[in-house]
């Protein structure tokens, strides 16, 4: 027997990653998950030195510093103090503290032992600040006039503690603040963000107090990310901050109840701005407001370098302004459709066969209620969708079907009989490698047809609806023999089926569909499934492989057990 102590380090890493990865547990802020995660890793540390090195690096990769009372340092909520050797394993840190304690100087007192005690985190790349209170410390008699000096010292201490940090996140919970304190908070976060040049700001809970941003301090940012709670009252400041950094921004990521794109693309004088280096634009609007669309002069090119566009809001222009000048760079498109947008894209021929050579991924989502107006049949939609980046290898049709109602309401439109007329549009498509149909019920025979008709298909996102009518004269017990003799080999590139299960999905039938597909697709050995069904699915698969029905094919089917079923 090969001793564990002699296993190469890269093999040990695979073992530890498999143990952790199969559980899908991470330090995600949920105490139950964190405890379960640590229970998995703790025994592995004592196998041998190599296991100790690898398991410890995972165990201490994310620590939490509770500075509300004292600096408790450890993996999440574990109240242990770890030596400097362990701190060199830390990759990300959560710091929980009272905002007021920075202005009063108490945070500096609590942070000092971390620095003096050689508990630096030299390899940490991400720090998340969770400000749990904005109320004044009752032990402080008056608001300290030296607050800005304390802020400067605090930021310098963070730089000293984590000299390699490249991302800082701020997660404030808003409480009632006395007058003037919001100004100091704006000064604090501007200095924190100046360390990295990246702004990641998300409100926690309901935003009731506006933050007064010190705009002149926010210069030369390369990334801005705002996730603003409903009720945030100073959208205009976040918009001006974005405008102010238009010349340097590479990424804009905004989630808010009402995003007014006009505030992002026009300055106070009404002139249109250009974001020359912007690579990623992501906008999600929670309320779905309808507003006047902007007309942009034809010679204005606002996003000439855009690579990723994710726009889950009403298209803000009445022309092709969002797509001008970036046909040669656009790689990923996720777009919310309505009648005017569809008409504009078609009228202006924004997408043609060779117009976007780098476009890899396309997902089109339609506005609720727009279905009859846009596409009376699924065939019409499929024709339009395939015309948008026709050479894109990753196609997601889930956004179109997502709002059409539950399965029982699909009827002939989205059920098997309604989808069949559209499937031939995909036949022999020489580009599609990843196909997502997460809300469309597919029988096993539908899946067979898809895999067979798409020569480059590697990944399929869909949920199985059993078999439907069986071929004439074929008994259920003879399905493996029939399927193998009729279809094998096929789909030589196909490797993974991500099963999106529905409440009416029959798990045993889904398992059988997976096993039969493995008999005809030589490289298919990876079934992914949602975590809540993983254990039951695995047991059913083991039982099915051991059954008499699949006995002749056990060596081939056991590959599925080795790889999964993994989680989606």
XYZ file of C-alpha atoms in Angstrom:
568
model
C 0.000 0.000 0.000
C 1.311 3.428 -0.947
C 1.812 5.511 2.238
C -0.030 8.814 2.378
C 3.122 10.544 3.566
C 4.727 9.936 0.168
C 1.925 11.350 -1.946
C 3.148 14.252 -4.127
C 1.936 17.688 -3.055
C -0.136 18.212 -6.228
C -2.023 14.962 -5.537
C -2.687 16.064 -1.950
C -4.087 19.346 -3.290
C -6.461 17.417 -5.555
C -7.664 15.301 -2.634
C -8.261 18.275 -0.341
C -9.945 20.272 -3.099
C -12.163 17.299 -3.906
C -13.251 16.935 -0.269
C -14.021 20.636 0.008
C -15.412 21.037 -3.511
C -17.797 18.123 -3.206
C -19.391 19.786 -0.188
C -19.685 23.202 -1.859
C -19.184 24.754 1.581
C -17.260 27.995 1.843
C -16.818 30.822 4.313
C -19.901 32.574 3.046
C -21.019 34.385 6.175
C -23.395 31.629 7.234
C -22.136 30.234 10.519
C -23.546 26.743 9.918
C -21.696 26.467 6.618
C -18.499 27.820 8.128
C -18.559 25.266 10.943
C -19.242 22.413 8.521
C -16.434 23.633 6.280
C -13.968 23.634 9.167
C -15.055 20.158 10.296
C -14.116 18.843 6.865
C -10.690 20.436 6.848
C -9.656 19.979 10.470
C -9.029 16.166 10.362
C -7.100 16.456 7.090
C -4.513 18.676 8.762
C -3.326 15.774 10.912
C -2.757 13.125 8.203
C 0.819 14.180 7.455
C 2.868 17.299 6.809
C 1.753 17.740 3.190
C -1.882 17.417 4.187
C -1.273 19.906 6.997
C 0.210 22.437 4.582
C -2.600 22.149 2.044
C -5.545 21.863 4.457
C -4.244 24.728 6.601
C -3.896 26.983 3.570
C -7.566 26.346 2.814
C -8.615 26.599 6.461
C -7.016 29.986 6.997
C -7.592 31.420 3.526
C -10.419 33.620 4.839
C -10.361 35.125 8.316
C -12.596 37.492 10.205
C -11.527 40.286 12.534
C -14.206 41.304 14.993
C -13.215 44.818 16.078
C -16.517 45.744 17.663
C -15.006 44.829 21.050
C -11.599 43.217 20.553
C -9.621 41.977 17.553
C -10.620 38.331 17.435
C -8.705 36.889 14.538
C -9.476 33.545 13.001
C -11.390 31.657 10.326
C -14.729 33.458 10.410
C -16.104 33.403 13.952
C -13.517 31.114 15.517
C -12.020 32.992 18.492
C -8.442 31.820 18.055
C -5.237 33.712 17.606
C -3.032 32.322 14.889
C 0.687 32.744 14.436
C 2.447 34.675 11.715
C 2.992 31.510 9.674
C -0.775 31.054 9.439
C -1.352 34.685 8.589
C 0.754 34.253 5.486
C -1.947 31.858 4.239
C -4.734 34.436 4.484
C -6.132 35.594 1.150
C -9.194 37.575 2.261
C -10.279 39.300 5.464
C -13.630 40.486 6.815
C -13.300 43.354 9.288
C -16.384 44.080 11.362
C -16.267 47.343 13.275
C -18.230 50.265 14.596
C -17.800 53.226 12.275
C -17.721 55.639 15.219
C -14.784 53.789 16.763
C -12.559 55.019 13.933
C -13.388 58.675 14.539
C -12.961 58.314 18.299
C -9.663 56.438 17.973
C -10.822 53.219 19.644
C -10.417 51.268 16.409
C -6.772 52.286 16.322
C -6.285 50.894 19.834
C -7.887 47.613 18.825
C -5.927 47.311 15.599
C -2.533 48.099 17.149
C -2.056 44.631 18.778
C -2.540 43.025 15.366
C 0.361 45.025 13.959
C 2.578 44.817 17.032
C 1.923 41.090 17.421
C 3.153 40.371 13.907
C -0.291 39.292 12.753
C 0.110 40.926 9.354
C -1.608 39.377 6.334
C 1.003 40.038 3.626
C -0.678 38.008 0.861
C -4.262 39.174 1.408
C -5.882 40.484 -1.785
C -9.407 41.347 -0.529
C -10.633 43.193 2.561
C -14.343 43.650 3.291
C -15.371 46.267 5.841
C -18.737 45.671 7.494
C -19.742 48.781 9.411
C -22.275 47.559 11.914
C -23.173 50.864 13.543
C -23.166 54.569 12.841
C -24.238 55.668 16.297
C -21.871 57.727 18.452
C -20.054 55.940 21.234
C -21.880 56.982 24.447
C -18.539 57.111 26.248
C -17.304 59.902 23.987
C -18.564 63.225 25.343
C -18.139 65.303 22.194
C -17.517 64.700 18.535
C -13.721 64.648 18.090
C -12.362 67.413 15.901
C -9.436 65.170 15.049
C -11.629 62.634 13.189
C -9.866 63.175 9.864
C -6.481 62.575 11.479
C -7.787 59.320 12.974
C -9.080 58.290 9.546
C -5.633 58.902 8.022
C -3.966 56.783 10.698
C -6.534 53.984 10.340
C -6.021 53.790 6.567
C -2.236 53.722 7.017
C -2.598 50.842 9.481
C -4.690 48.888 6.969
C -1.987 49.436 4.342
C 0.623 48.164 6.774
C -1.453 45.127 7.748
C -2.217 44.094 4.139
C 0.403 45.593 1.812
C -0.725 43.529 -1.202
C -4.466 44.229 -0.993
C -5.975 44.829 -4.427
C -9.700 44.971 -3.626
C -11.549 46.748 -0.825
C -15.271 46.321 -0.252
C -17.480 48.475 1.958
C -20.746 47.100 3.362
C -22.393 49.696 5.647
C -25.563 49.205 7.629
C -27.267 52.554 7.918
C -28.430 53.918 11.231
C -29.340 57.405 12.404
C -26.267 59.609 12.375
C -25.760 63.025 13.926
C -25.190 65.959 11.543
C -21.766 65.949 9.950
C -20.956 62.299 10.448
C -21.939 61.349 6.899
C -19.224 63.672 5.606
C -16.618 61.830 7.640
C -17.882 58.485 6.378
C -17.509 59.702 2.793
C -13.948 60.797 3.590
C -13.222 57.416 5.179
C -14.371 55.287 2.260
C -12.716 57.552 -0.309
C -9.368 57.003 1.417
C -9.948 53.252 1.667
C -10.745 53.041 -2.032
C -7.726 55.158 -2.912
C -5.546 52.245 -1.779
C -6.637 50.105 -4.744
C -8.300 52.463 -7.219
C -11.375 50.199 -7.156
C -14.702 51.072 -5.548
C -16.984 48.258 -4.349
C -19.853 49.658 -2.289
C -23.020 47.827 -1.279
C -25.594 48.918 1.262
C -26.914 46.298 3.668
C -30.618 46.431 4.481
C -32.677 49.548 3.891
C -30.732 52.726 3.186
C -32.220 55.526 5.237
C -29.348 58.006 5.538
C -27.522 59.449 2.520
C -23.752 59.240 2.403
C -22.048 62.520 1.565
C -19.282 61.467 -0.807
C -16.198 63.642 -0.958
C -16.164 63.632 -4.745
C -12.820 65.376 -5.189
C -11.154 62.478 -3.382
C -12.481 59.851 -5.824
C -10.109 60.225 -8.758
C -8.514 57.799 -11.202
C -10.767 54.884 -10.232
C -10.561 51.904 -12.586
C -13.528 49.944 -11.203
C -16.787 51.087 -9.598
C -19.400 48.736 -8.197
C -22.540 50.048 -6.500
C -25.245 47.851 -5.050
C -27.616 50.382 -3.550
C -30.532 49.451 -1.313
C -33.997 50.735 -2.037
C -34.303 54.123 -0.424
C -30.775 55.323 -1.135
C -31.365 59.033 -1.617
C -28.172 60.285 -3.236
C -28.006 58.479 -6.571
C -26.821 61.728 -8.147
C -23.573 61.588 -6.172
C -22.794 58.059 -7.328
C -23.595 59.108 -10.902
C -21.302 62.154 -10.697
C -18.555 60.028 -9.233
C -18.845 57.712 -12.237
C -18.761 60.631 -14.671
C -15.746 62.061 -12.898
C -13.755 58.894 -13.571
C -14.931 58.304 -17.143
C -11.420 58.595 -18.569
C -9.956 55.826 -16.376
C -12.821 53.420 -15.663
C -12.489 49.855 -16.937
C -15.565 48.415 -15.232
C -18.956 49.804 -14.132
C -21.297 47.560 -12.129
C -24.523 49.101 -10.789
C -27.566 47.600 -9.076
C -30.262 50.081 -8.048
C -34.018 50.525 -8.096
C -33.932 53.249 -10.763
C -30.825 53.713 -12.890
C -30.947 56.876 -14.972
C -28.367 56.240 -17.679
C -28.617 59.885 -18.700
C -26.823 60.765 -15.461
C -23.963 58.474 -16.472
C -23.433 59.553 -20.074
C -24.139 63.322 -19.983
C -22.315 65.891 -17.886
C -23.870 68.917 -16.188
C -23.509 70.939 -19.398
C -25.438 68.335 -21.411
C -22.383 67.011 -23.275
C -22.090 63.293 -23.951
C -19.160 61.554 -22.279
C -16.797 58.940 -23.631
C -15.522 56.024 -21.561
C -12.473 55.148 -23.669
C -11.154 52.278 -21.513
C -14.411 50.755 -20.288
C -14.398 46.965 -20.796
C -17.383 45.910 -18.680
C -20.768 47.614 -18.244
C -23.281 45.878 -15.962
C -26.570 47.543 -15.001
C -29.468 45.925 -13.142
C -32.598 47.893 -12.338
C -34.944 46.395 -9.749
C -38.097 48.442 -10.410
C -38.131 48.298 -14.198
C -38.875 51.980 -14.680
C -39.968 53.239 -18.074
C -38.586 56.562 -19.146
C -37.808 58.664 -22.196
C -35.057 57.229 -24.372
C -32.074 59.359 -25.258
C -31.161 60.347 -28.780
C -27.408 60.404 -29.274
C -25.759 62.212 -32.208
C -24.434 59.746 -34.754
C -20.830 60.894 -34.339
C -20.782 60.175 -30.572
C -19.070 56.935 -29.570
C -19.361 56.442 -25.820
C -18.035 52.909 -25.253
C -15.427 52.163 -27.929
C -13.652 49.359 -26.006
C -16.619 47.547 -24.460
C -16.194 43.771 -24.099
C -18.986 42.747 -21.717
C -22.469 44.279 -21.717
C -25.071 43.192 -19.159
C -28.122 45.468 -19.331
C -31.128 44.309 -17.305
C -33.051 47.554 -17.679
C -35.056 49.256 -20.359
C -32.712 50.001 -23.240
C -31.924 53.684 -22.598
C -31.464 54.972 -26.165
C -33.663 55.233 -29.241
C -30.698 54.384 -31.457
C -27.682 52.079 -31.488
C -25.575 54.319 -29.196
C -24.702 51.490 -26.811
C -23.232 49.391 -29.642
C -21.325 52.044 -31.563
C -17.624 51.545 -32.040
C -17.380 48.258 -30.122
C -18.343 45.678 -32.740
C -14.733 44.513 -32.906
C -14.368 44.174 -29.104
C -17.733 42.938 -27.753
C -17.432 39.419 -26.312
C -20.487 38.946 -24.084
C -24.048 40.292 -24.418
C -26.936 40.023 -21.942
C -29.762 42.309 -23.072
C -33.319 43.010 -21.955
C -35.648 43.192 -24.956
C -38.797 45.144 -25.693
C -40.549 45.987 -28.948
C -38.640 49.218 -29.633
C -35.266 47.605 -28.978
C -35.969 44.669 -31.274
C -37.115 47.060 -33.990
C -34.036 49.247 -33.554
C -31.604 46.320 -33.725
C -33.257 45.038 -36.880
C -33.673 48.437 -38.547
C -30.063 49.478 -38.002
C -28.564 46.053 -38.760
C -26.540 46.184 -35.572
C -25.753 42.477 -35.744
C -24.831 40.764 -38.987
C -23.014 37.517 -39.747
C -19.530 38.999 -39.527
C -20.137 42.196 -37.551
C -18.980 40.996 -34.119
C -16.097 38.555 -34.591
C -15.281 38.225 -30.878
C -18.835 37.778 -29.560
C -18.797 34.555 -27.535
C -21.893 34.621 -25.346
C -25.456 35.836 -25.990
C -28.398 35.905 -23.602
C -31.594 37.773 -24.500
C -34.278 38.450 -21.895
C -37.696 39.843 -22.720
C -39.829 42.229 -20.655
C -42.932 40.758 -19.064
C -45.890 41.278 -21.357
C -43.748 41.738 -24.444
C -44.096 38.170 -25.697
C -47.149 38.567 -28.008
C -45.775 41.855 -29.324
C -42.348 40.480 -30.152
C -42.571 36.820 -31.034
C -45.921 35.087 -31.535
C -44.172 31.723 -31.833
C -41.023 30.155 -30.464
C -39.745 29.752 -34.021
C -39.863 33.527 -34.565
C -37.931 34.094 -31.375
C -35.315 31.465 -32.193
C -34.778 33.011 -35.625
C -34.267 36.447 -34.109
C -32.032 35.183 -31.289
C -29.775 33.308 -33.691
C -29.376 36.469 -35.754
C -27.774 38.230 -32.755
C -24.154 37.172 -32.841
C -24.838 34.196 -35.109
C -21.331 32.797 -34.565
C -21.413 32.993 -30.754
C -20.508 29.585 -29.265
C -22.441 30.160 -25.987
C -26.211 30.538 -26.405
C -28.636 31.059 -23.522
C -32.330 30.922 -24.415
C -33.473 30.763 -20.801
C -34.153 34.481 -20.533
C -36.876 34.305 -23.176
C -38.780 31.511 -21.504
C -38.229 32.558 -17.897
C -41.296 34.783 -17.565
C -43.722 32.642 -19.516
C -45.165 31.013 -16.403
C -44.849 27.632 -14.696
C -44.566 24.406 -16.659
C -48.238 23.613 -16.402
C -49.002 26.834 -18.311
C -46.534 26.289 -21.138
C -49.023 24.257 -23.148
C -48.133 23.807 -26.784
C -45.905 26.887 -26.799
C -43.057 25.797 -24.553
C -43.854 22.143 -24.054
C -42.216 19.485 -26.171
C -44.678 19.845 -29.047
C -44.109 23.608 -29.190
C -40.334 23.404 -29.057
C -39.883 20.757 -31.722
C -40.591 23.106 -34.666
C -37.798 25.412 -33.461
C -35.152 22.741 -32.883
C -34.338 22.286 -36.600
C -33.127 25.907 -36.603
C -30.205 24.663 -34.509
C -29.404 21.705 -36.726
C -25.797 21.490 -37.869
C -25.004 24.832 -36.266
C -21.211 24.953 -36.570
C -20.688 27.422 -33.720
C -22.738 26.496 -30.640
C -20.615 24.897 -27.925
C -22.684 25.723 -24.820
C -26.484 25.728 -24.997
C -28.741 26.827 -22.146
C -32.462 25.993 -22.117
C -33.018 26.051 -18.340
C -36.771 26.636 -18.424
C -37.703 24.386 -21.327
C -38.834 20.821 -20.557
C -36.916 18.345 -22.714
C -37.507 14.627 -23.084
C -34.562 12.290 -23.453
C -35.200 12.131 -27.201
C -35.083 15.946 -27.436
C -31.666 15.877 -25.763
C -30.479 13.174 -28.148
C -31.601 15.274 -31.129
C -29.832 18.369 -29.785
C -26.542 16.623 -29.091
C -26.657 14.856 -32.429
C -27.431 18.022 -34.411
C -24.799 20.283 -32.790
C -21.355 18.941 -33.728
C -19.395 21.216 -31.357
C -21.729 21.043 -28.331
C -19.844 20.441 -25.066
C -22.270 21.658 -22.374
C -26.059 21.600 -22.088
C -28.172 23.392 -19.457
C -31.666 21.888 -19.417
C -34.041 19.954 -17.222
C -35.200 16.451 -18.179
C -38.858 15.501 -18.480
C -38.403 11.752 -18.708
C -38.854 9.843 -21.957
C -42.275 10.546 -23.342
C -43.551 7.878 -25.751
C -41.048 5.061 -26.201
C -40.108 3.848 -29.691
C -42.518 1.268 -31.001
C -41.731 -2.243 -29.809
C -39.022 -1.186 -27.308
C -39.522 -2.240 -23.692
C -38.169 -0.077 -20.862
C -35.767 -2.812 -19.782
C -34.274 -2.883 -23.288
C -33.678 0.858 -23.586
C -29.892 0.707 -22.950
C -29.413 -1.871 -25.686
C -31.701 0.026 -28.104
C -30.165 3.463 -27.487
C -26.609 2.175 -27.781
C -27.245 0.258 -31.000
C -29.162 3.122 -32.658
C -27.186 6.225 -31.638
C -23.666 5.313 -30.526
C -21.299 6.915 -31.072
C -22.448 10.525 -31.234
C -21.649 13.894 -29.654
C -17.956 13.188 -29.345
C -17.313 16.643 -27.871
C -20.245 16.561 -25.468
C -19.016 16.318 -21.868
C -21.464 17.865 -19.399
C -25.189 18.053 -18.751
C -26.269 20.596 -16.142
C -29.606 19.267 -14.977
C -31.936 22.061 -13.930
C -34.593 20.233 -11.958
C -38.209 21.282 -11.552
C -40.681 20.370 -8.837
C -42.310 17.867 -11.188
C -39.026 16.242 -12.269
C -38.857 12.498 -11.643
C -35.368 11.934 -10.215
C -35.110 8.200 -11.071
C -36.049 8.994 -14.674
C -33.518 11.839 -14.756
C -30.824 9.410 -13.568
C -31.772 6.977 -16.306
C -31.574 9.728 -18.929
C -28.051 10.577 -17.761
C -26.893 6.958 -17.898
C -28.356 6.367 -21.355
C -26.719 9.517 -22.683
C -23.392 8.289 -21.321
C -23.774 5.090 -23.371
C -23.792 6.995 -26.682
C -21.551 10.015 -25.927
C -18.018 8.696 -25.321
C -16.742 11.778 -23.447
C -19.848 12.553 -21.408
C -18.831 11.917 -17.796
C -20.011 14.963 -15.861
C -23.580 15.379 -14.611
C -24.172 18.539 -12.600
C -27.135 18.951 -10.311
C -28.433 21.399 -7.738
C -27.037 20.891 -4.200
C -30.412 20.157 -2.607
C -30.823 17.024 -4.774
C -27.206 15.919 -4.939
C -27.128 13.196 -2.281
C -30.367 11.555 -3.427
C -29.268 11.740 -7.067
C -25.951 10.063 -6.252
C -27.642 7.199 -4.406
C -30.092 6.663 -7.242
C -27.254 6.630 -9.756
C -25.261 4.042 -7.780
C -28.351 1.872 -7.520
C -29.136 2.169 -11.239
C -25.566 1.335 -12.319
C -25.685 -1.777 -10.145
C -29.004 -2.904 -11.637
C -29.345 -5.745 -14.092
C -30.467 -3.301 -16.787
C -27.104 -1.510 -16.905
C -24.845 -4.395 -15.827
C -23.057 -4.802 -19.205
C -22.051 -1.127 -19.162
C -20.863 -0.688 -15.560
C -17.199 0.080 -16.365
C -18.238 2.968 -18.613
C -20.950 4.343 -16.303
C -18.764 4.357 -13.183
C -16.931 7.343 -14.665
C -20.032 9.377 -13.815
C -19.665 8.370 -10.173
C -16.041 9.474 -10.149
C -16.856 12.932 -11.501
C -20.140 13.568 -9.780
C -22.911 14.360 -9.975
C -21.284 17.682 -9.155
C -23.161 20.776 -8.123
C -24.414 23.360 -10.566
